[in-house]
Amino acid sequence: QFGRRLSLLSKLYRARRPIMQTTSFMSQSQGSFTFQVLADKSVWIGLGIRILLAWILPLLLDDGQWIPGVAYTDIDYHVFTDAAAYIQQGQSPYKRTTYRYTPFLAQLLATSHKEFGRFLFCIADAFCGYLIAQYRQRQRQSIGQHLDGHQKNDETKERFIDALWWLYNPLAINICTRGSAESFMVLLPVLVTVWLVRWSNYFAAQEQSQSKRAFLALLAGICHGIAVHSKLYPIIYSLSYVIALSDIPRSTTTTGSHTIQIWIKAIVKPAPMIFGLAAATAFCGTTVLGIHFYGMQALEEGLIYHFSRVDHRHNYSMHWYWIYLARAATIAQETSSQLIPWIGRVLLVPQLVLLVSSSFVLAAHDLSLALFVQTFAFVAFNKVVTAQYFTWYLCLLPLCSHLFMLTSATLRAVVGLLLSVLVWLGSAYLLEMQGLEVFRLVWVASVLFFLAEVNLLVALLRSVKLRQIGDLSDKKEE
């Protein structure tokens, strides 16, 4: 009787086995299909996520009931919409205090509904993700990672990773849905400029029509000029762009054998000259146009202010506490009112040294690496650092990530940076939301954050695969 029962159970198991295998296959197929959709439709899915969150989260969180003292919408978005309201009334956007941006942003937002800008920024952010994904796909092709039938699944995985860098990046989604204009005003023009410079160098490497290269250099210069007018900080890329377009021999920049004459001959070639003239014309043209419509305040508030800007609130920079003390001393008339602007100018010196040196050392080898290092160093050493500033270099990291190796030192540096951010956020919450006098604690957290940033940058540079630097410009695209 026991044997008959055992035999019956064996038959039942064999009968269920095909069903279990079929169910497992269907489950794997569904998972594979979902993965395929997330990779193939990443732009539309990423845009849909942004639009949905931009509509729902302000409705849920802006009243401060869920998180006391914290609203989801960025304060800058209220500044943008208030400035746009002044334009609708026929007045200057600069009547809104703390509006220190290009007047054309407020003019654009004044043409539609108050929430139009938030959705426009989400669309621009999704397009940034598209450019990043396309750049990485072309990059894989150019460095020899060609696909065959057996590598289709690997390519799907790579495209999904491309989307994770930006389209599915929670930080990028959070910043644009809160109403930050970074993607629209800065990141999009910067990424377009990088694309155009890349293609200009591609035509040069292929020895194709110089007129095409000159046209691309012209478009790149116009985009760069608009980006500098919109936010000013992309001016730090100007020298790197010019060097990348100059076709300077690598041996000239790596062995120290170059001379001033070689550099001059390289820079006065048509492509870099056209780029420089187009960038200067676009920048000056948009600035003059802003002055024409809104007076000198457009120049003073939109551009000049940022050279000496100092701000101690919502600031990750380790300099904020010194600025806070200097401002308090100025209010108490213990020091000159000119002290704070001078602090802002002096703190530009280390940034300038780092930017110039990195341009000459890295830009001729790999433009994306040079831009990432410059932006990371610029943000780390800047006197004002807000959450939006992190997107400045995070949008460039995917373009050069193939040059880095994931070492134990890099992992420790990343963990250290994340921990320092958590410490800063916790101490800042106690100061700004709870009203506790923990100024020195926040300053110590800012110093730790700065050290963690420098440590990460050093770890990344040490991990660079030197043999791959410059391969992108050497190999032909299919």
XYZ file of N, CA and C in Angstrom, residues 8-192:
555
model
N 1.931 6.656 -6.983
C 0.934 7.664 -7.369
C 1.488 9.077 -7.241
N 2.204 9.319 -6.148
C 2.809 10.646 -5.970
C 3.830 10.940 -7.055
N 4.599 9.919 -7.458
C 5.591 10.099 -8.520
C 4.924 10.470 -9.834
N 3.786 9.777 -10.125
C 3.070 10.105 -11.363
C 2.507 11.523 -11.340
N 1.976 11.916 -10.185
C 1.444 13.285 -10.070
C 2.539 14.326 -10.262
N 3.720 14.056 -9.711
C 4.838 14.999 -9.851
C 5.254 15.130 -11.315
N 5.325 13.938 -12.005
C 5.718 13.987 -13.412
C 4.665 14.707 -14.242
N 3.411 14.586 -13.839
C 2.340 15.264 -14.579
C 2.389 16.774 -14.376
N 2.778 17.182 -13.155
C 2.826 18.626 -12.862
C 4.088 19.280 -13.401
N 5.113 18.468 -13.651
C 6.412 19.044 -14.032
C 6.352 19.906 -15.292
N 5.686 19.430 -16.375
C 5.574 20.312 -17.560
C 4.833 21.601 -17.270
N 3.794 21.496 -16.389
C 3.043 22.704 -16.044
C 3.935 23.693 -15.306
N 4.757 23.178 -14.373
C 5.670 24.044 -13.625
C 6.699 24.666 -14.549
N 7.210 23.854 -15.493
C 8.185 24.384 -16.434
C 7.565 25.460 -17.320
N 6.332 25.217 -17.743
C 5.637 26.209 -18.576
C 5.410 27.499 -17.801
N 4.993 27.363 -16.524
C 4.773 28.547 -15.684
C 6.065 29.322 -15.483
N 7.173 28.583 -15.234
C 8.473 29.232 -15.060
C 8.897 29.955 -16.323
N 8.677 29.310 -17.476
C 9.036 29.929 -18.754
C 8.225 31.198 -18.993
N 6.912 31.120 -18.683
C 6.051 32.296 -18.872
C 6.484 33.429 -17.955
N 6.866 33.091 -16.713
C 7.324 34.116 -15.774
C 8.600 34.779 -16.266
N 9.547 33.948 -16.775
C 10.788 34.499 -17.313
C 10.521 35.357 -18.539
N 9.591 34.913 -19.387
C 9.252 35.671 -20.593
C 8.652 37.025 -20.236
N 7.752 37.025 -19.223
C 7.147 38.284 -18.799
C 8.192 39.233 -18.230
N 9.133 38.673 -17.411
C 10.196 39.504 -16.862
C 11.092 40.055 -17.951
N 11.413 39.202 -18.945
C 12.250 39.643 -20.058
C 11.541 40.722 -20.873
N 10.213 40.532 -21.076
C 9.446 41.527 -21.835
C 9.420 42.865 -21.112
N 9.203 42.827 -19.784
C 9.193 44.064 -18.992
C 10.540 44.770 -19.066
N 11.602 43.992 -18.948
C 12.956 44.546 -19.027
C 13.196 45.176 -20.393
N 12.720 44.496 -21.444
C 12.882 44.997 -22.809
C 12.146 46.329 -22.979
N 10.930 46.409 -22.445
C 10.148 47.647 -22.556
C 10.834 48.789 -21.813
N 11.325 48.514 -20.597
C 12.012 49.546 -19.817
C 13.246 50.066 -20.538
N 13.893 49.200 -21.324
C 15.078 49.621 -22.072
C 14.702 50.345 -23.359
N 13.708 49.811 -24.094
C 13.360 50.367 -25.410
C 12.554 51.649 -25.313
N 11.689 51.741 -24.315
C 10.797 52.907 -24.179
C 11.215 53.790 -22.999
N 12.499 53.815 -22.699
C 12.972 54.518 -21.504
C 12.683 56.018 -21.547
N 12.775 56.615 -22.720
C 12.541 58.062 -22.824
C 11.094 58.397 -22.488
N 10.167 57.638 -23.080
C 8.751 57.912 -22.840
C 8.348 57.552 -21.417
N 8.891 56.442 -20.899
C 8.584 56.070 -19.512
C 9.156 57.098 -18.546
N 10.405 57.518 -18.786
C 11.019 58.531 -17.941
C 10.258 59.839 -17.969
N 9.811 60.238 -19.169
C 9.025 61.469 -19.278
C 7.689 61.315 -18.566
N 7.039 60.149 -18.729
C 5.758 59.922 -18.056
C 5.879 59.972 -16.542
N 6.959 59.381 -16.006
C 7.183 59.431 -14.558
C 7.328 60.878 -14.089
N 8.067 61.657 -14.842
C 8.286 63.063 -14.472
C 6.998 63.873 -14.508
N 6.237 63.706 -15.571
C 4.985 64.459 -15.698
C 4.015 64.081 -14.580
N 3.920 62.785 -14.299
C 2.990 62.322 -13.259
C 3.392 62.858 -11.883
N 4.676 62.742 -11.545
C 5.134 63.213 -10.238
C 5.059 64.733 -10.131
N 5.319 65.442 -11.240
C 5.229 66.902 -11.224
C 3.799 67.372 -10.976
N 2.842 66.535 -11.305
C 1.435 66.896 -11.076
C 0.968 66.478 -9.680
N 1.366 65.263 -9.232
C 0.835 64.712 -7.980
C 1.553 65.240 -6.743
N 2.895 65.213 -6.739
C 3.640 65.513 -5.511
C 3.416 66.932 -4.978
N 3.361 67.968 -5.821
C 3.046 69.293 -5.257
C 1.681 69.339 -4.585
N 0.698 68.613 -5.153
C -0.633 68.589 -4.536
C -0.606 67.927 -3.170
N 0.244 66.901 -3.018
C 0.284 66.159 -1.765
C 1.162 66.809 -0.702
N 2.268 67.441 -1.103
C 3.292 67.832 -0.140
C 3.459 69.334 0.070
N 2.924 70.148 -0.815
C 3.195 71.582 -0.695
C 2.515 72.243 0.501
N 1.518 71.608 1.083
C 0.854 72.233 2.230
C 1.605 71.988 3.534
N 2.651 71.145 3.503
C 3.483 70.927 4.678
C 2.873 70.047 5.741
N 1.759 69.358 5.430
C 1.111 68.519 6.449
C 1.851 67.200 6.652
N 2.418 66.653 5.589
C 3.104 65.374 5.702
C 4.471 65.532 6.354
N 5.226 66.553 5.892
C 6.542 66.841 6.465
C 6.517 68.296 6.933
N 6.347 68.555 8.210
C 6.218 69.940 8.708
C 7.417 70.796 8.327
N 7.105 71.968 7.784
C 8.153 72.917 7.445
C 8.825 72.670 6.119
N 8.418 71.622 5.394
C 9.057 71.271 4.128
C 7.992 71.234 3.031
N 8.228 71.975 1.947
C 7.352 71.965 0.781
C 8.086 71.289 -0.370
N 7.321 70.634 -1.254
C 7.967 69.912 -2.356
C 8.482 70.872 -3.424
N 7.700 71.870 -3.785
C 8.094 72.796 -4.849
C 9.290 73.629 -4.420
N 10.265 73.694 -5.304
C 11.482 74.471 -5.045
C 11.129 75.952 -4.923
N 11.770 76.626 -3.993
C 11.519 78.066 -3.807
C 11.848 78.848 -5.068
N 12.815 78.361 -5.845
C 13.177 79.051 -7.086
C 12.015 79.062 -8.075
N 11.183 78.020 -8.046
C 10.069 77.999 -8.988
C 9.067 79.105 -8.672
N 8.875 79.400 -7.396
C 8.012 80.525 -7.026
C 8.632 81.844 -7.481
N 9.957 81.917 -7.437
C 10.638 83.117 -7.930
C 10.400 83.263 -9.432
N 10.526 82.144 -10.180
C 10.299 82.186 -11.630
C 8.883 82.656 -11.955
N 7.896 82.049 -11.303
C 6.506 82.371 -11.629
C 6.130 83.789 -11.184
N 6.697 84.260 -10.088
C 6.441 85.643 -9.666
C 7.023 86.627 -10.676
N 8.236 86.323 -11.159
C 8.852 87.180 -12.170
C 8.038 87.169 -13.455
N 7.513 85.993 -13.828
C 6.671 85.906 -15.020
C 5.389 86.719 -14.847
N 4.846 86.750 -13.636
C 3.640 87.535 -13.364
C 3.905 89.031 -13.554
N 5.094 89.478 -13.158
C 5.446 90.888 -13.371
C 5.507 91.208 -14.867
N 6.033 90.282 -15.666
C 6.088 90.511 -17.109
C 4.685 90.579 -17.696
N 3.795 89.717 -17.204
C 2.407 89.768 -17.680
C 1.748 91.095 -17.365
N 2.228 91.756 -16.322
C 1.710 93.079 -15.946
C 2.445 94.207 -16.661
N 3.381 93.849 -17.564
C 4.124 94.856 -18.307
C 5.279 95.453 -17.531
N 5.755 94.774 -16.498
C 6.852 95.284 -15.681
C 8.087 94.393 -15.824
N 9.166 94.797 -15.191
C 10.421 94.061 -15.270
C 10.376 92.841 -14.351
N 10.936 91.697 -14.797
C 10.971 90.519 -13.918
C 11.856 90.738 -12.692
N 12.752 91.719 -12.778
C 13.679 91.970 -11.676
C 13.030 92.753 -10.533
N 11.732 93.090 -10.677
C 11.008 93.647 -9.540
C 10.779 92.577 -8.475
N 10.895 91.313 -8.910
C 10.832 90.210 -7.960
C 12.219 90.040 -7.335
N 12.321 90.327 -6.054
C 13.604 90.199 -5.370
C 14.098 88.756 -5.459
N 15.376 88.602 -5.564
C 16.112 87.330 -5.699
C 15.927 86.681 -7.067
N 15.254 87.355 -8.016
C 15.255 86.828 -9.382
C 16.559 87.266 -10.042
N 17.471 86.338 -10.187
C 18.799 86.651 -10.724
C 19.134 85.670 -11.844
N 18.274 85.677 -12.834
C 18.417 84.786 -13.982
C 18.199 85.587 -15.248
N 18.371 84.918 -16.386
C 18.114 85.596 -17.649
C 16.654 86.053 -17.709
N 16.378 87.238 -18.236
C 14.984 87.703 -18.305
C 14.135 86.877 -19.255
N 14.791 86.161 -20.183
C 14.034 85.403 -21.179
C 13.362 84.171 -20.582
N 13.872 83.669 -19.461
C 13.201 82.558 -18.795
C 11.838 83.003 -18.278
N 11.810 84.122 -17.581
C 10.535 84.645 -17.075
C 9.606 85.019 -18.217
N 10.187 85.526 -19.312
C 9.369 85.903 -20.461
C 8.715 84.673 -21.085
N 9.457 83.565 -21.133
C 8.893 82.331 -21.673
C 7.784 81.794 -20.777
N 7.991 81.815 -19.468
C 6.990 81.301 -18.540
C 5.755 82.187 -18.486
N 5.899 83.446 -18.869
C 4.767 84.380 -18.831
C 3.758 84.117 -19.941
N 4.135 83.249 -20.894
C 3.251 83.010 -22.042
C 2.177 81.978 -21.772
N 2.205 81.327 -20.621
C 1.253 80.237 -20.394
C 0.859 80.160 -18.923
N 0.276 79.020 -18.556
C -0.215 78.780 -17.204
C 0.935 78.733 -16.208
N 0.616 78.950 -14.952
C 1.640 79.007 -13.906
C 2.421 77.708 -13.798
N 1.769 76.560 -14.026
C 2.452 75.269 -13.914
C 3.110 74.830 -15.207
N 3.017 75.658 -16.250
C 3.605 75.295 -17.539
C 5.108 75.065 -17.425
N 5.788 75.904 -16.663
C 7.239 75.820 -16.546
C 7.696 74.507 -15.956
N 6.988 74.018 -14.958
C 7.378 72.763 -14.311
C 7.375 71.608 -15.319
N 6.332 71.550 -16.158
C 6.246 70.464 -17.145
C 7.256 70.680 -18.274
N 7.522 71.924 -18.611
C 8.552 72.215 -19.612
C 9.919 71.740 -19.129
N 10.222 71.968 -17.870
C 11.500 71.533 -17.310
C 11.598 70.007 -17.303
N 10.468 69.333 -17.066
C 10.465 67.866 -17.088
C 10.743 67.339 -18.489
N 10.167 67.978 -19.503
C 10.418 67.571 -20.886
C 11.894 67.766 -21.235
N 12.448 68.909 -20.846
C 13.871 69.171 -21.104
C 14.754 68.150 -20.391
N 14.377 67.773 -19.179
C 15.165 66.805 -18.420
C 15.128 65.434 -19.082
N 13.964 65.032 -19.569
C 13.861 63.751 -20.272
C 14.691 63.773 -21.553
N 14.726 64.900 -22.230
C 15.545 65.005 -23.439
C 17.031 64.928 -23.101
N 17.416 65.474 -21.955
C 18.797 65.314 -21.484
C 19.126 63.832 -21.323
N 18.184 63.066 -20.735
C 18.385 61.637 -20.584
C 18.519 60.929 -21.922
N 17.738 61.374 -22.904
C 17.833 60.799 -24.250
C 19.215 61.045 -24.848
N 19.716 62.275 -24.731
C 21.042 62.599 -25.263
C 22.136 61.775 -24.582
N 22.017 61.603 -23.265
C 23.007 60.819 -22.525
C 22.987 59.367 -22.998
N 21.795 58.788 -23.137
C 21.680 57.393 -23.573
C 22.230 57.213 -24.978
N 21.902 58.135 -25.887
C 22.404 58.044 -27.253
C 23.918 58.206 -27.307
N 24.444 59.102 -26.505
C 25.894 59.311 -26.469
C 26.595 58.029 -26.037
N 26.076 57.368 -25.014
C 26.704 56.147 -24.516
C 26.594 55.010 -25.536
N 25.489 54.933 -26.253
C 25.348 53.890 -27.277
C 26.338 54.107 -28.416
N 26.478 55.345 -28.878
C 27.470 55.641 -29.918
C 28.880 55.402 -29.402
N 29.082 55.656 -28.146
C 30.393 55.457 -27.528
C 30.783 53.978 -27.568
N 29.837 53.106 -27.245
C 30.126 51.666 -27.272
C 30.459 51.199 -28.679
N 29.764 51.750 -29.657
C 30.057 51.388 -31.042
C 31.446 51.852 -31.459
N 31.794 53.052 -31.051
C 33.062 53.638 -31.492
C 34.282 52.991 -30.842
N 34.108 52.392 -29.640
C 35.249 51.754 -28.994
C 35.277 50.259 -29.258
N 34.447 49.817 -30.215
C 34.587 48.453 -30.699
C 33.645 47.446 -30.112
N 32.695 47.857 -29.310
C 31.750 46.897 -28.739
C 30.577 46.698 -29.697
N 30.881 46.092 -30.854
C 29.857 45.893 -31.867
C 28.973 44.704 -31.504
N 27.777 44.734 -31.995
C 26.789 43.726 -31.605
C 26.634 42.667 -32.685
N 26.385 41.444 -32.262
C 25.942 40.396 -33.163
C 24.695 39.757 -32.572
N 24.196 38.714 -33.203
C 22.957 38.104 -32.744
C 23.023 37.575 -31.335
N 24.199 37.105 -30.909
C 24.329 36.523 -29.582
C 24.426 37.586 -28.486
N 24.620 38.837 -28.864
C 24.819 39.894 -27.879
C 23.600 40.797 -27.751
N 22.466 40.372 -28.299
C 21.267 41.206 -28.261
C 20.816 41.452 -26.832
N 20.843 40.395 -26.016
C 20.436 40.556 -24.622
C 21.376 41.477 -23.864
N 22.677 41.366 -24.171
C 23.647 42.257 -23.533
C 23.385 43.708 -23.914
N 23.011 43.948 -25.155
C 22.728 45.318 -25.583
C 21.483 45.857 -24.882
N 20.475 45.015 -24.686
C 19.285 45.439 -23.943
C 19.663 45.838 -22.525
N 20.514 45.050 -21.902
C 20.982 45.364 -20.549
C 21.745 46.680 -20.543
N 22.593 46.908 -21.549
C 23.367 48.156 -21.619
C 22.453 49.357 -21.796
N 21.427 49.209 -22.630
C 20.501 50.322 -22.844
C 19.690 50.617 -21.586
N 19.382 49.587 -20.818
C 18.696 49.812 -19.547
C 19.613 50.559 -18.579
N 20.890 50.192 -18.559
C 21.859 50.915 -17.715
C 21.993 52.359 -18.174
N 21.975 52.583 -19.494
C 22.015 53.953 -20.022
C 20.863 54.785 -19.458
N 19.678 54.161 -19.403
C 18.504 54.865 -18.894
C 18.605 55.122 -17.399
N 19.237 54.202 -16.677
C 19.369 54.382 -15.225
C 20.205 55.608 -14.882
N 21.150 55.953 -15.712
C 22.020 57.093 -15.415
C 21.232 58.395 -15.257
N 20.174 58.552 -16.037
C 19.448 59.832 -15.961
C 17.936 59.679 -16.031
N 17.438 58.942 -17.015
C 15.992 58.860 -17.202
C 15.290 58.247 -15.996
N 15.935 57.282 -15.330
C 15.363 56.661 -14.138
C 16.105 57.074 -12.867
N 16.879 58.130 -12.959
C 17.662 58.600 -11.806
C 16.752 59.377 -10.840
N 16.589 58.923 -9.601
C 15.679 59.609 -8.666
C 16.063 61.064 -8.404
N 17.375 61.369 -8.354
C 17.795 62.751 -8.101
C 17.385 63.659 -9.247
N 17.639 63.215 -10.486
C 17.250 64.026 -11.648
C 15.738 64.216 -11.692
N 14.994 63.158 -11.409
C 13.529 63.242 -11.411
C 13.053 64.200 -10.330
N 13.638 64.104 -9.149
C 13.232 64.967 -8.034
C 13.462 66.436 -8.340
N 14.628 66.753 -8.893
C 14.986 68.160 -9.085
C 14.119 68.815 -10.147
N 13.866 68.133 -11.258
C 13.049 68.776 -12.297
C 11.579 68.842 -11.901
N 11.066 67.827 -11.195
C 9.651 67.859 -10.799
C 9.388 68.875 -9.688
N 10.416 69.266 -8.974
C 10.244 70.313 -7.964
C 10.170 71.707 -8.584
N 10.509 71.807 -9.877
C 10.424 73.094 -10.544
C 11.757 73.753 -10.778
N 12.859 73.009 -10.687
C 14.173 73.567 -10.976
C 14.365 73.663 -12.489
N 14.942 74.761 -12.931
C 15.119 74.993 -14.368
C 16.495 74.574 -14.868
N 17.278 73.854 -14.064
C 18.652 73.516 -14.451
C 18.708 72.775 -15.780
N 17.864 71.769 -15.949
C 17.903 70.981 -17.186
C 17.577 71.829 -18.400
N 16.609 72.702 -18.265
C 16.176 73.523 -19.400
C 17.182 74.619 -19.727
N 17.692 75.288 -18.701
C 18.560 76.449 -18.923
C 20.010 76.074 -19.184
N 20.495 75.002 -18.555
C 21.929 74.741 -18.571
C 22.279 73.361 -19.106
N 21.739 72.309 -18.493
C 22.182 70.966 -18.826
C 21.921 70.625 -20.283
N 20.759 71.006 -20.795
C 20.431 70.704 -22.188
C 21.384 71.419 -23.154
N 21.611 72.743 -23.021
C 22.596 73.387 -23.906
C 23.993 72.799 -23.776
N 24.409 72.428 -22.564
C 25.748 71.851 -22.371
C 25.855 70.514 -23.088
N 24.863 69.636 -22.918
C 24.905 68.323 -23.560
C 24.839 68.444 -25.081
N 24.050 69.368 -25.576
C 23.986 69.586 -27.030
C 25.339 70.071 -27.546
